PDB file of C-alpha atoms in Angstrom:
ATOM      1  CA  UNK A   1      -8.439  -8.530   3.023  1.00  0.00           C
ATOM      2  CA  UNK A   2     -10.656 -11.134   4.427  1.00  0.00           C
ATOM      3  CA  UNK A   3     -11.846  -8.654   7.053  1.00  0.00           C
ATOM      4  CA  UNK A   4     -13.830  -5.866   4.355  1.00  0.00           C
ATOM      5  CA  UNK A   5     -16.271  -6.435   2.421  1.00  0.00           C
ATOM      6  CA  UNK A   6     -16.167  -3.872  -0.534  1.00  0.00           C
ATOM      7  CA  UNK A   7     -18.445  -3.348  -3.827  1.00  0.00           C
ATOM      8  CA  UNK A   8     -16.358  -4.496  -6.965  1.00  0.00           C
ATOM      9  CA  UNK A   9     -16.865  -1.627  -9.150  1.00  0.00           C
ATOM     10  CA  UNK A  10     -18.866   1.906  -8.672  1.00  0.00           C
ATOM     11  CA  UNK A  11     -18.988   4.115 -11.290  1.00  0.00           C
ATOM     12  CA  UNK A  12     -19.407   8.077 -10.233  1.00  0.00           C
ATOM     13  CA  UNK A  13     -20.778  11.533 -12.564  1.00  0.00           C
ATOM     14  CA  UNK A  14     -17.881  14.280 -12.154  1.00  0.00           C
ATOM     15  CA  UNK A  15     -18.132  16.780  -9.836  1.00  0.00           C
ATOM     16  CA  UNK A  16     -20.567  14.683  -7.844  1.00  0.00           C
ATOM     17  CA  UNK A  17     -19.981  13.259  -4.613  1.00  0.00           C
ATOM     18  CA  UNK A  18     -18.649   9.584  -4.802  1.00  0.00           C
ATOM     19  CA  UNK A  19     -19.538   7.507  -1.629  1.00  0.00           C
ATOM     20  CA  UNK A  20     -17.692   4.183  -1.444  1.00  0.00           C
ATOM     21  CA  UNK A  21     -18.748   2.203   0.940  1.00  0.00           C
ATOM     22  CA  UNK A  22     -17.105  -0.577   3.267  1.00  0.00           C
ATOM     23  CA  UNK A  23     -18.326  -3.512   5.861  1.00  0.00           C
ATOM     24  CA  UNK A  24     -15.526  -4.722   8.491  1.00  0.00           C
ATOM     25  CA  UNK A  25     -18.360  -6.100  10.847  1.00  0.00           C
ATOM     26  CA  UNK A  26     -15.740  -8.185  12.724  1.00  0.00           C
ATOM     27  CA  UNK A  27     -13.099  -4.922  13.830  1.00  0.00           C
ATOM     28  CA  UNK A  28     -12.186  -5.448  16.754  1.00  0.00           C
ATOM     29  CA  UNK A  29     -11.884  -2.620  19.631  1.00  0.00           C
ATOM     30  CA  UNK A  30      -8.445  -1.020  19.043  1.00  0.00           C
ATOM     31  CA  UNK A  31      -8.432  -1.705  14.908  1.00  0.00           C
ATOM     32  CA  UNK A  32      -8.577   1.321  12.611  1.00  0.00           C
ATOM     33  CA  UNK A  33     -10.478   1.702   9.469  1.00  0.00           C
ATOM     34  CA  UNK A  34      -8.039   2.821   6.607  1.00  0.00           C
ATOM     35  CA  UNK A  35      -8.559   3.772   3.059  1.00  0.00           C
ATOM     36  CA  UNK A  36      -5.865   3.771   0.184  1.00  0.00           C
ATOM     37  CA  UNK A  37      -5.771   4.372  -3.508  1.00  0.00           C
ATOM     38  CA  UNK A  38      -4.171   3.236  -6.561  1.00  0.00           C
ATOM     39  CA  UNK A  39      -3.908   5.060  -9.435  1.00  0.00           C
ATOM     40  CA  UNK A  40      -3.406   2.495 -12.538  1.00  0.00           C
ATOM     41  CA  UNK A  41       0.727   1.946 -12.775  1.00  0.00           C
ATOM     42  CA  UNK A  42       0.744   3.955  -9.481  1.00  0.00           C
ATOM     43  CA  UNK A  43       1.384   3.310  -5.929  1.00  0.00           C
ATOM     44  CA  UNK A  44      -1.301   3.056  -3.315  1.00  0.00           C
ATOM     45  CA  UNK A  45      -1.766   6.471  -1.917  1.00  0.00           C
ATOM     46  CA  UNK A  46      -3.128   6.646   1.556  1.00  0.00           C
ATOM     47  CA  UNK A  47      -6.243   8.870   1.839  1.00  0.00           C
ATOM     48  CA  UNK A  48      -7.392   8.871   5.514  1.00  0.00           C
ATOM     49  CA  UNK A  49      -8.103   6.565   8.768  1.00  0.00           C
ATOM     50  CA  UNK A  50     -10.127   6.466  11.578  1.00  0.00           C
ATOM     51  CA  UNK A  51     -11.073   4.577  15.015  1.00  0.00           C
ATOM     52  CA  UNK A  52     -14.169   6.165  16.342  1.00  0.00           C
ATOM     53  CA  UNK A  53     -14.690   9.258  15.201  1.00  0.00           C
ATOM     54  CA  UNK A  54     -15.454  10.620  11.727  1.00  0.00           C
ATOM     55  CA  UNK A  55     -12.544  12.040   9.977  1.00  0.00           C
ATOM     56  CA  UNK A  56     -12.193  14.617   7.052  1.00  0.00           C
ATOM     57  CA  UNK A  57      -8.986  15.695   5.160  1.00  0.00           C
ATOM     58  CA  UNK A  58      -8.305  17.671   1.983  1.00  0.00           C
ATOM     59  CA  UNK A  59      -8.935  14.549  -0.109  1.00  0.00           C
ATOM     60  CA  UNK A  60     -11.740  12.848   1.783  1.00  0.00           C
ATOM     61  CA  UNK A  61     -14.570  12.380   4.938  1.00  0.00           C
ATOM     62  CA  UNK A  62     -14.410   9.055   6.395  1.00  0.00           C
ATOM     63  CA  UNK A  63     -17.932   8.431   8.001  1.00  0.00           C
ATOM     64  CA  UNK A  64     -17.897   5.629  10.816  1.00  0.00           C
ATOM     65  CA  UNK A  65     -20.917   4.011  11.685  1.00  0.00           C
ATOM     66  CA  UNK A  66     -21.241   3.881  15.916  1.00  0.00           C
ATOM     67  CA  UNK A  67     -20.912   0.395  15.814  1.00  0.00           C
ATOM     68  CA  UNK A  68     -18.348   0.605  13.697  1.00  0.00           C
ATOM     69  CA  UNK A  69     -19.253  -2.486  11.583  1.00  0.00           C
ATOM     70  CA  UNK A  70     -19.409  -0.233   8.347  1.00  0.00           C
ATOM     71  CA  UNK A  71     -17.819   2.642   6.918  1.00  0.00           C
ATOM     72  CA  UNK A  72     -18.401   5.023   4.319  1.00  0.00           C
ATOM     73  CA  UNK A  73     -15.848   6.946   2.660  1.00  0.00           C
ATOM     74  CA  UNK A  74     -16.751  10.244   0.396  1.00  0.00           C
ATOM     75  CA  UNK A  75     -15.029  12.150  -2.114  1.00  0.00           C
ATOM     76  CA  UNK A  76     -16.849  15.068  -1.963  1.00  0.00           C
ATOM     77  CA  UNK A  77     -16.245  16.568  -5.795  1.00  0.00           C
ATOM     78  CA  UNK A  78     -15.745  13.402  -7.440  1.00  0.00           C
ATOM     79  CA  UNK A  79     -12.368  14.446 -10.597  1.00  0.00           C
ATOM     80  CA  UNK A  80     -11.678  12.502 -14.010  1.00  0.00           C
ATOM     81  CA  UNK A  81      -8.427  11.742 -11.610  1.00  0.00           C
ATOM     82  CA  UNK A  82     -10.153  10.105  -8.352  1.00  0.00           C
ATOM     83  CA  UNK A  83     -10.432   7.169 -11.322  1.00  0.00           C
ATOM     84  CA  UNK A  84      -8.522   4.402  -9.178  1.00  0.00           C
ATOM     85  CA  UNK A  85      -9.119   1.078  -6.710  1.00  0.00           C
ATOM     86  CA  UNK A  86     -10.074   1.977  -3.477  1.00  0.00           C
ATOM     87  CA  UNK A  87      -8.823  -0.208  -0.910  1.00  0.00           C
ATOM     88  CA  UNK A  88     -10.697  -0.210   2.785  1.00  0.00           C
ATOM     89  CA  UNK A  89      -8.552  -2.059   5.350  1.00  0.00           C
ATOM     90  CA  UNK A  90      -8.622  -2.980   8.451  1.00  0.00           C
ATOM     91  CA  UNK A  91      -5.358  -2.811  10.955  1.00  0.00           C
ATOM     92  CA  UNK A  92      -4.644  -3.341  14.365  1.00  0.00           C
ATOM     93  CA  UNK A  93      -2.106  -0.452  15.879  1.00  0.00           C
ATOM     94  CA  UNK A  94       1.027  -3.117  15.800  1.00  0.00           C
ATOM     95  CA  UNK A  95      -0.106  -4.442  12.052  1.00  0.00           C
ATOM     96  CA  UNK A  96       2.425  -3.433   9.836  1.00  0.00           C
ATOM     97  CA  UNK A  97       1.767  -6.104   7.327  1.00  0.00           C
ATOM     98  CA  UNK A  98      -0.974  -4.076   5.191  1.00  0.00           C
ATOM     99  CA  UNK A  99      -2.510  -6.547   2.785  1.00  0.00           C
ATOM    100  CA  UNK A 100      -4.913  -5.100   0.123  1.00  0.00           C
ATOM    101  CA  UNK A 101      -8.290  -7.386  -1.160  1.00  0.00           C
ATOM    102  CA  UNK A 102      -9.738  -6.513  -4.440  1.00  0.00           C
ATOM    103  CA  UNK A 103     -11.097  -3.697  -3.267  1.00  0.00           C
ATOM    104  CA  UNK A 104     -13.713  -1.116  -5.128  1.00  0.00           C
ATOM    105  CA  UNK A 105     -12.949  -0.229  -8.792  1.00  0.00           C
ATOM    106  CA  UNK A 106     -14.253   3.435  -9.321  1.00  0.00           C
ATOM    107  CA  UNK A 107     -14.573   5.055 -12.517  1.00  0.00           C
ATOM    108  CA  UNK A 108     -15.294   8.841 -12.473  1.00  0.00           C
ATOM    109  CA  UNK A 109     -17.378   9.675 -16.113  1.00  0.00           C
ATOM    110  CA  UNK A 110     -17.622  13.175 -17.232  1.00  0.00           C
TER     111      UNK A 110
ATOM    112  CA  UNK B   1       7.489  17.372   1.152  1.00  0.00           C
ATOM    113  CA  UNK B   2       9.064  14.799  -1.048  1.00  0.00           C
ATOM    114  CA  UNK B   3       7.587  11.502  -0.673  1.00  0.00           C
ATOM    115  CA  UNK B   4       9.089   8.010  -0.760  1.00  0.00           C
ATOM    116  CA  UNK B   5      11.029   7.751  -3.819  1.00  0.00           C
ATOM    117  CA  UNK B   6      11.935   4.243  -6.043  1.00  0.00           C
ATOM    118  CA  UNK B   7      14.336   3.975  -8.616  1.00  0.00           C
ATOM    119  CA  UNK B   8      14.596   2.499 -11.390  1.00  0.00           C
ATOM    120  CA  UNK B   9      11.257   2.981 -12.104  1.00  0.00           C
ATOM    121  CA  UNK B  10      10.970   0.312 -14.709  1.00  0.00           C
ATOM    122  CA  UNK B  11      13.921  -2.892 -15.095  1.00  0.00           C
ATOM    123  CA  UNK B  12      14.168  -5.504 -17.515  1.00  0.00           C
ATOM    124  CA  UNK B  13      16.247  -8.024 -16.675  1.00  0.00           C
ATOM    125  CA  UNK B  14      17.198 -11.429 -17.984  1.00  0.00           C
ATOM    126  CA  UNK B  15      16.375 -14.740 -16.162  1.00  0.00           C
ATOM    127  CA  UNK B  16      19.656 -15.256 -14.416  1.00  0.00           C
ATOM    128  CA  UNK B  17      20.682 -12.052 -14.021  1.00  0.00           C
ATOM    129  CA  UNK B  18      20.894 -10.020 -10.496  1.00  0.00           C
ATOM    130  CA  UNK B  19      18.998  -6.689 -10.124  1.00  0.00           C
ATOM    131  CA  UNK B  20      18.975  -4.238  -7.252  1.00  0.00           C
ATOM    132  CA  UNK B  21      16.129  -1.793  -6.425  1.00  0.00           C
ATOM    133  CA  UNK B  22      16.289   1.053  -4.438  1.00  0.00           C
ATOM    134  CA  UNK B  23      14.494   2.990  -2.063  1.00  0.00           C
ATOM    135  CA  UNK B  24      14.826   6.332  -0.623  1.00  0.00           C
ATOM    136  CA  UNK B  25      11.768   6.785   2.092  1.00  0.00           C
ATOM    137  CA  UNK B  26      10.329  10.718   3.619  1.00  0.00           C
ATOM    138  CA  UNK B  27      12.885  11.684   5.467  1.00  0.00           C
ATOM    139  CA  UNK B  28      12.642  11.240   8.968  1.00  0.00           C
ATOM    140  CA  UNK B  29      10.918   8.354   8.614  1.00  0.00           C
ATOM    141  CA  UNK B  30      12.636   5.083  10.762  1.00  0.00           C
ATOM    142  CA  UNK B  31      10.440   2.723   9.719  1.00  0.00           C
ATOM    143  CA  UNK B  32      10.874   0.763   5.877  1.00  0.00           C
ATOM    144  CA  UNK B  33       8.894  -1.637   4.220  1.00  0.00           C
ATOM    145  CA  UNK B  34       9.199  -3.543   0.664  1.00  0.00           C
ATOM    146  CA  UNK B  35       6.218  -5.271  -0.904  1.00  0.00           C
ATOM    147  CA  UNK B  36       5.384  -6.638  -4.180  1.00  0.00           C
ATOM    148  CA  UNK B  37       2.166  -6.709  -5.914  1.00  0.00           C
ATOM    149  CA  UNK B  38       1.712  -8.926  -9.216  1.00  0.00           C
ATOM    150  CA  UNK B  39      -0.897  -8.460 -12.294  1.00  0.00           C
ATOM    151  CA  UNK B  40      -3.890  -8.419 -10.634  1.00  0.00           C
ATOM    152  CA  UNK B  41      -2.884  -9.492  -7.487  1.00  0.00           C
ATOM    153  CA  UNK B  42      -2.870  -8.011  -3.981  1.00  0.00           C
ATOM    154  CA  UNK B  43       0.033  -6.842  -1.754  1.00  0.00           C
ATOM    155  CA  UNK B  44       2.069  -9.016  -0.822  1.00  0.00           C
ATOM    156  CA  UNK B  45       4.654  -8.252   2.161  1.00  0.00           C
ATOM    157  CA  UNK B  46       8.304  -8.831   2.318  1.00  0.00           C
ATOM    158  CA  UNK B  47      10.147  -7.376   4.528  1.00  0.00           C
ATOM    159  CA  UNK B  48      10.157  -4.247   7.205  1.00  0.00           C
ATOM    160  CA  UNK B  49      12.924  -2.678   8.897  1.00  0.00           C
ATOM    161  CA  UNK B  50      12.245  -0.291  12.334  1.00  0.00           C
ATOM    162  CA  UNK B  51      15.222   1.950  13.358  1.00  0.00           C
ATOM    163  CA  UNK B  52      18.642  -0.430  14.196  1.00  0.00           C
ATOM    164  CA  UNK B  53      15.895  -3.347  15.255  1.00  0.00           C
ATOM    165  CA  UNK B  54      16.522  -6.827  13.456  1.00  0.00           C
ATOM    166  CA  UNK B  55      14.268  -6.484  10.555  1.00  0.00           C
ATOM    167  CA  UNK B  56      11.559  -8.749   9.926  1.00  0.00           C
ATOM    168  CA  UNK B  57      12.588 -10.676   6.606  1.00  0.00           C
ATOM    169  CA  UNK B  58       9.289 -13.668   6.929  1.00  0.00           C
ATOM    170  CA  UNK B  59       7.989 -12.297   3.767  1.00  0.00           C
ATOM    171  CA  UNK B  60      11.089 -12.844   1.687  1.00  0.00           C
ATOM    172  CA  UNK B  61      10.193 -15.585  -0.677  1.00  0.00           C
ATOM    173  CA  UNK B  62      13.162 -17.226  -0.881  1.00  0.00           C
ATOM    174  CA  UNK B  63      16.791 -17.260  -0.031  1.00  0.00           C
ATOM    175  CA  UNK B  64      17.922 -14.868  -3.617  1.00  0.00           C
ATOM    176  CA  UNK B  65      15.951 -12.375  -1.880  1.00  0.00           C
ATOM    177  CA  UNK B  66      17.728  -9.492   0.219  1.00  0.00           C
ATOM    178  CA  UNK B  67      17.960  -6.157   1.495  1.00  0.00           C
ATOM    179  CA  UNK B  68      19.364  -4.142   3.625  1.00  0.00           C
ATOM    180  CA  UNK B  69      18.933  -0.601   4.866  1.00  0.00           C
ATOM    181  CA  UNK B  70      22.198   1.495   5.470  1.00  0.00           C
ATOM    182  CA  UNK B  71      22.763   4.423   8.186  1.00  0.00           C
ATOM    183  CA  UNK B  72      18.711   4.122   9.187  1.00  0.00           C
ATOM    184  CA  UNK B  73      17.620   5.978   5.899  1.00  0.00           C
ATOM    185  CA  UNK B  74      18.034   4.523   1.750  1.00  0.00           C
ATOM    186  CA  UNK B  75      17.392   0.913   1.354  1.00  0.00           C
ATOM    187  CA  UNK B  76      18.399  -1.704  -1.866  1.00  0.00           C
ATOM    188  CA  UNK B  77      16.108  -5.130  -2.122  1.00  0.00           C
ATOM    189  CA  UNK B  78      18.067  -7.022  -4.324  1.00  0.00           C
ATOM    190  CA  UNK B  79      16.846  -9.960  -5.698  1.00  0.00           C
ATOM    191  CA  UNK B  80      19.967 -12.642  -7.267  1.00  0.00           C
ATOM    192  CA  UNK B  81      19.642 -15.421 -10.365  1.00  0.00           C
ATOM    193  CA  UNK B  82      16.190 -13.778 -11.142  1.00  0.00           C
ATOM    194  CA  UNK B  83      13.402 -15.911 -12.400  1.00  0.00           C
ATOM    195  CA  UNK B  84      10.263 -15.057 -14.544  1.00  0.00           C
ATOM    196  CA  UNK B  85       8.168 -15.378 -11.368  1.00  0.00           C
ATOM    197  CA  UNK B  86       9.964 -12.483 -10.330  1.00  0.00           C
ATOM    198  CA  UNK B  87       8.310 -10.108 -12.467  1.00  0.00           C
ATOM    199  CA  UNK B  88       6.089  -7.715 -10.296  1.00  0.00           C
ATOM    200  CA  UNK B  89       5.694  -4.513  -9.214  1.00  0.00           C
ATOM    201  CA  UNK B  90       8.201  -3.949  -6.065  1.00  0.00           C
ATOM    202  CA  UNK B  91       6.659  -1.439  -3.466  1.00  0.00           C
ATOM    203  CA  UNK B  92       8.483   0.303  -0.944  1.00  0.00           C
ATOM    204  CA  UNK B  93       6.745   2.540   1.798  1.00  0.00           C
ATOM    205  CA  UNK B  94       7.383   4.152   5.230  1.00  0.00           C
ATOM    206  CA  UNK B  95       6.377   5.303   7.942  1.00  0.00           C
ATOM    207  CA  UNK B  96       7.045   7.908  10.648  1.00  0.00           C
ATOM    208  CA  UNK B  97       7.675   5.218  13.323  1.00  0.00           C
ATOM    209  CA  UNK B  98       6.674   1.759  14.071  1.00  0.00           C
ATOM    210  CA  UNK B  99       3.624   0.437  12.587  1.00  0.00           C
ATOM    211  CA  UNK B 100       1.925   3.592  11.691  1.00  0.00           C
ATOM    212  CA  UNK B 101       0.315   5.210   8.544  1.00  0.00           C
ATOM    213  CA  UNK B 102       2.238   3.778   5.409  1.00  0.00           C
ATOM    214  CA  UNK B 103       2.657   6.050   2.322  1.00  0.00           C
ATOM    215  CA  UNK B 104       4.229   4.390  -0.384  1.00  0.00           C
ATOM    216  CA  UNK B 105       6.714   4.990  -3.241  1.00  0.00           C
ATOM    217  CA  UNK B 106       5.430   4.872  -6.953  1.00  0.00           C
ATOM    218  CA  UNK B 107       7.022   1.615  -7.278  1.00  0.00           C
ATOM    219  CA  UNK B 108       9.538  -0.346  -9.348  1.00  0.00           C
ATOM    220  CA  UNK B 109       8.298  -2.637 -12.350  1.00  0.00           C
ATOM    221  CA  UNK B 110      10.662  -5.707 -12.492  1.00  0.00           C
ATOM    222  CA  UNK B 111      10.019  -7.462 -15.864  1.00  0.00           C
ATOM    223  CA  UNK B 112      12.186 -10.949 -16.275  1.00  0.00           C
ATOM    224  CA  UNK B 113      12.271 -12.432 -19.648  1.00  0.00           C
TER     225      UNK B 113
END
């Protein structure tokens, strides 16, 4: 997605936090920040989103900067299992064409 | 809950031949989508239905490409005289309503020798 920049690979010590972080200096106003997931031979799994405010769910924290020009998304106990692509995306709230870039390869190492 | 489920989840298929995939999406959920991502490339859309709206087909790559979604719930992609080009992984994913949050199905690999 032409409108993220992400880091191609990050590699992360289990049980440590993992912070993956994500430029989208062009969002516009009403576009949300959303992060996805895939497993290898899995489909994308959608972790969390956010406009404004910082968000946190059973899986993740989503950390927008005020400007919102970057974001930063943490797994807080990094798992052998949170191995995957991370894809950051940016959508407006009538996009329903997601498209995925190359997003951030993480590999979690005992 | 259960989530969106695909089935098969693996199909080989010979060039020629037609296939059908199928999708059942969370229940509830009135809005359907099919993608298809090849090796080590990136989504790429193909169609999206919303409740008893006209769906929007622009993604289909070409005319062997179908699908259709019956009574608002299960949908079938089905793709005719497949070619090797056809081999992918083919996504489906829904949502609650309209264009909101997407969670997707574990997918269907198509393989066409």
């Amino acid at each position: 997605d032409a409108k993220t920049t992400q880091p191609p690979s990050m590699d992360c010590a289990e049980g440590r936090a993992a912070n993956l972080p994500c430029n989208h200096s062009t969002i516009s106003g009403n576009e949300y920040v959303y992060w996805y997931r895939q497993i290898h031979s899995q489909g994308p799994q959608y972790i969390i989103h956010g406009l404004k405010n910082n968000e946190t769910n059973e899986m993740a924290s989503l950390i927008i900067t005020e400007d919102r020009k970057s974001s930063t998304l943490i797994l807080p106990h990094a798992t052998l299992r949170d191995t995957a692509v991370y894809y950051c995306i940016v959508r407006g709230p009538n996009d329903y064409k997601l498209s995925f870039g190359a997003g951030t390869t993480v590999t979690v190492r005992a | 809950g259960a989530g969106v489920s695909q089935s098969p989840s693996n199909k080989v298929t010979e060039k020629g031949k037609d296939v059908e995939l199928r999708c059942d999406p969370i229940s509830g959920h009135t809005a359907l989508y099919w993608y298809r991502q090849s090796l080590g490339q990136g989504l790429e859309f193909l169609i999206y239905f919303q409740g008893n709206s006209a769906p929007d087909k622009s993604g289909l790559p070409s005319d062997r490409f179908s699908a259709e979604r019956t009574g608002g719930s299960v949908s079938t992609l089905t793709i005719q005289r497949t070619q090797q080009e056809d081999s992918a992984v083919y996504l489906c994913a829904s949502s609650s309503r309209g264009p909101d949050t997407q969670y997707f199905g574990p997918g269907t690999r198509l393989t066409v020798l």
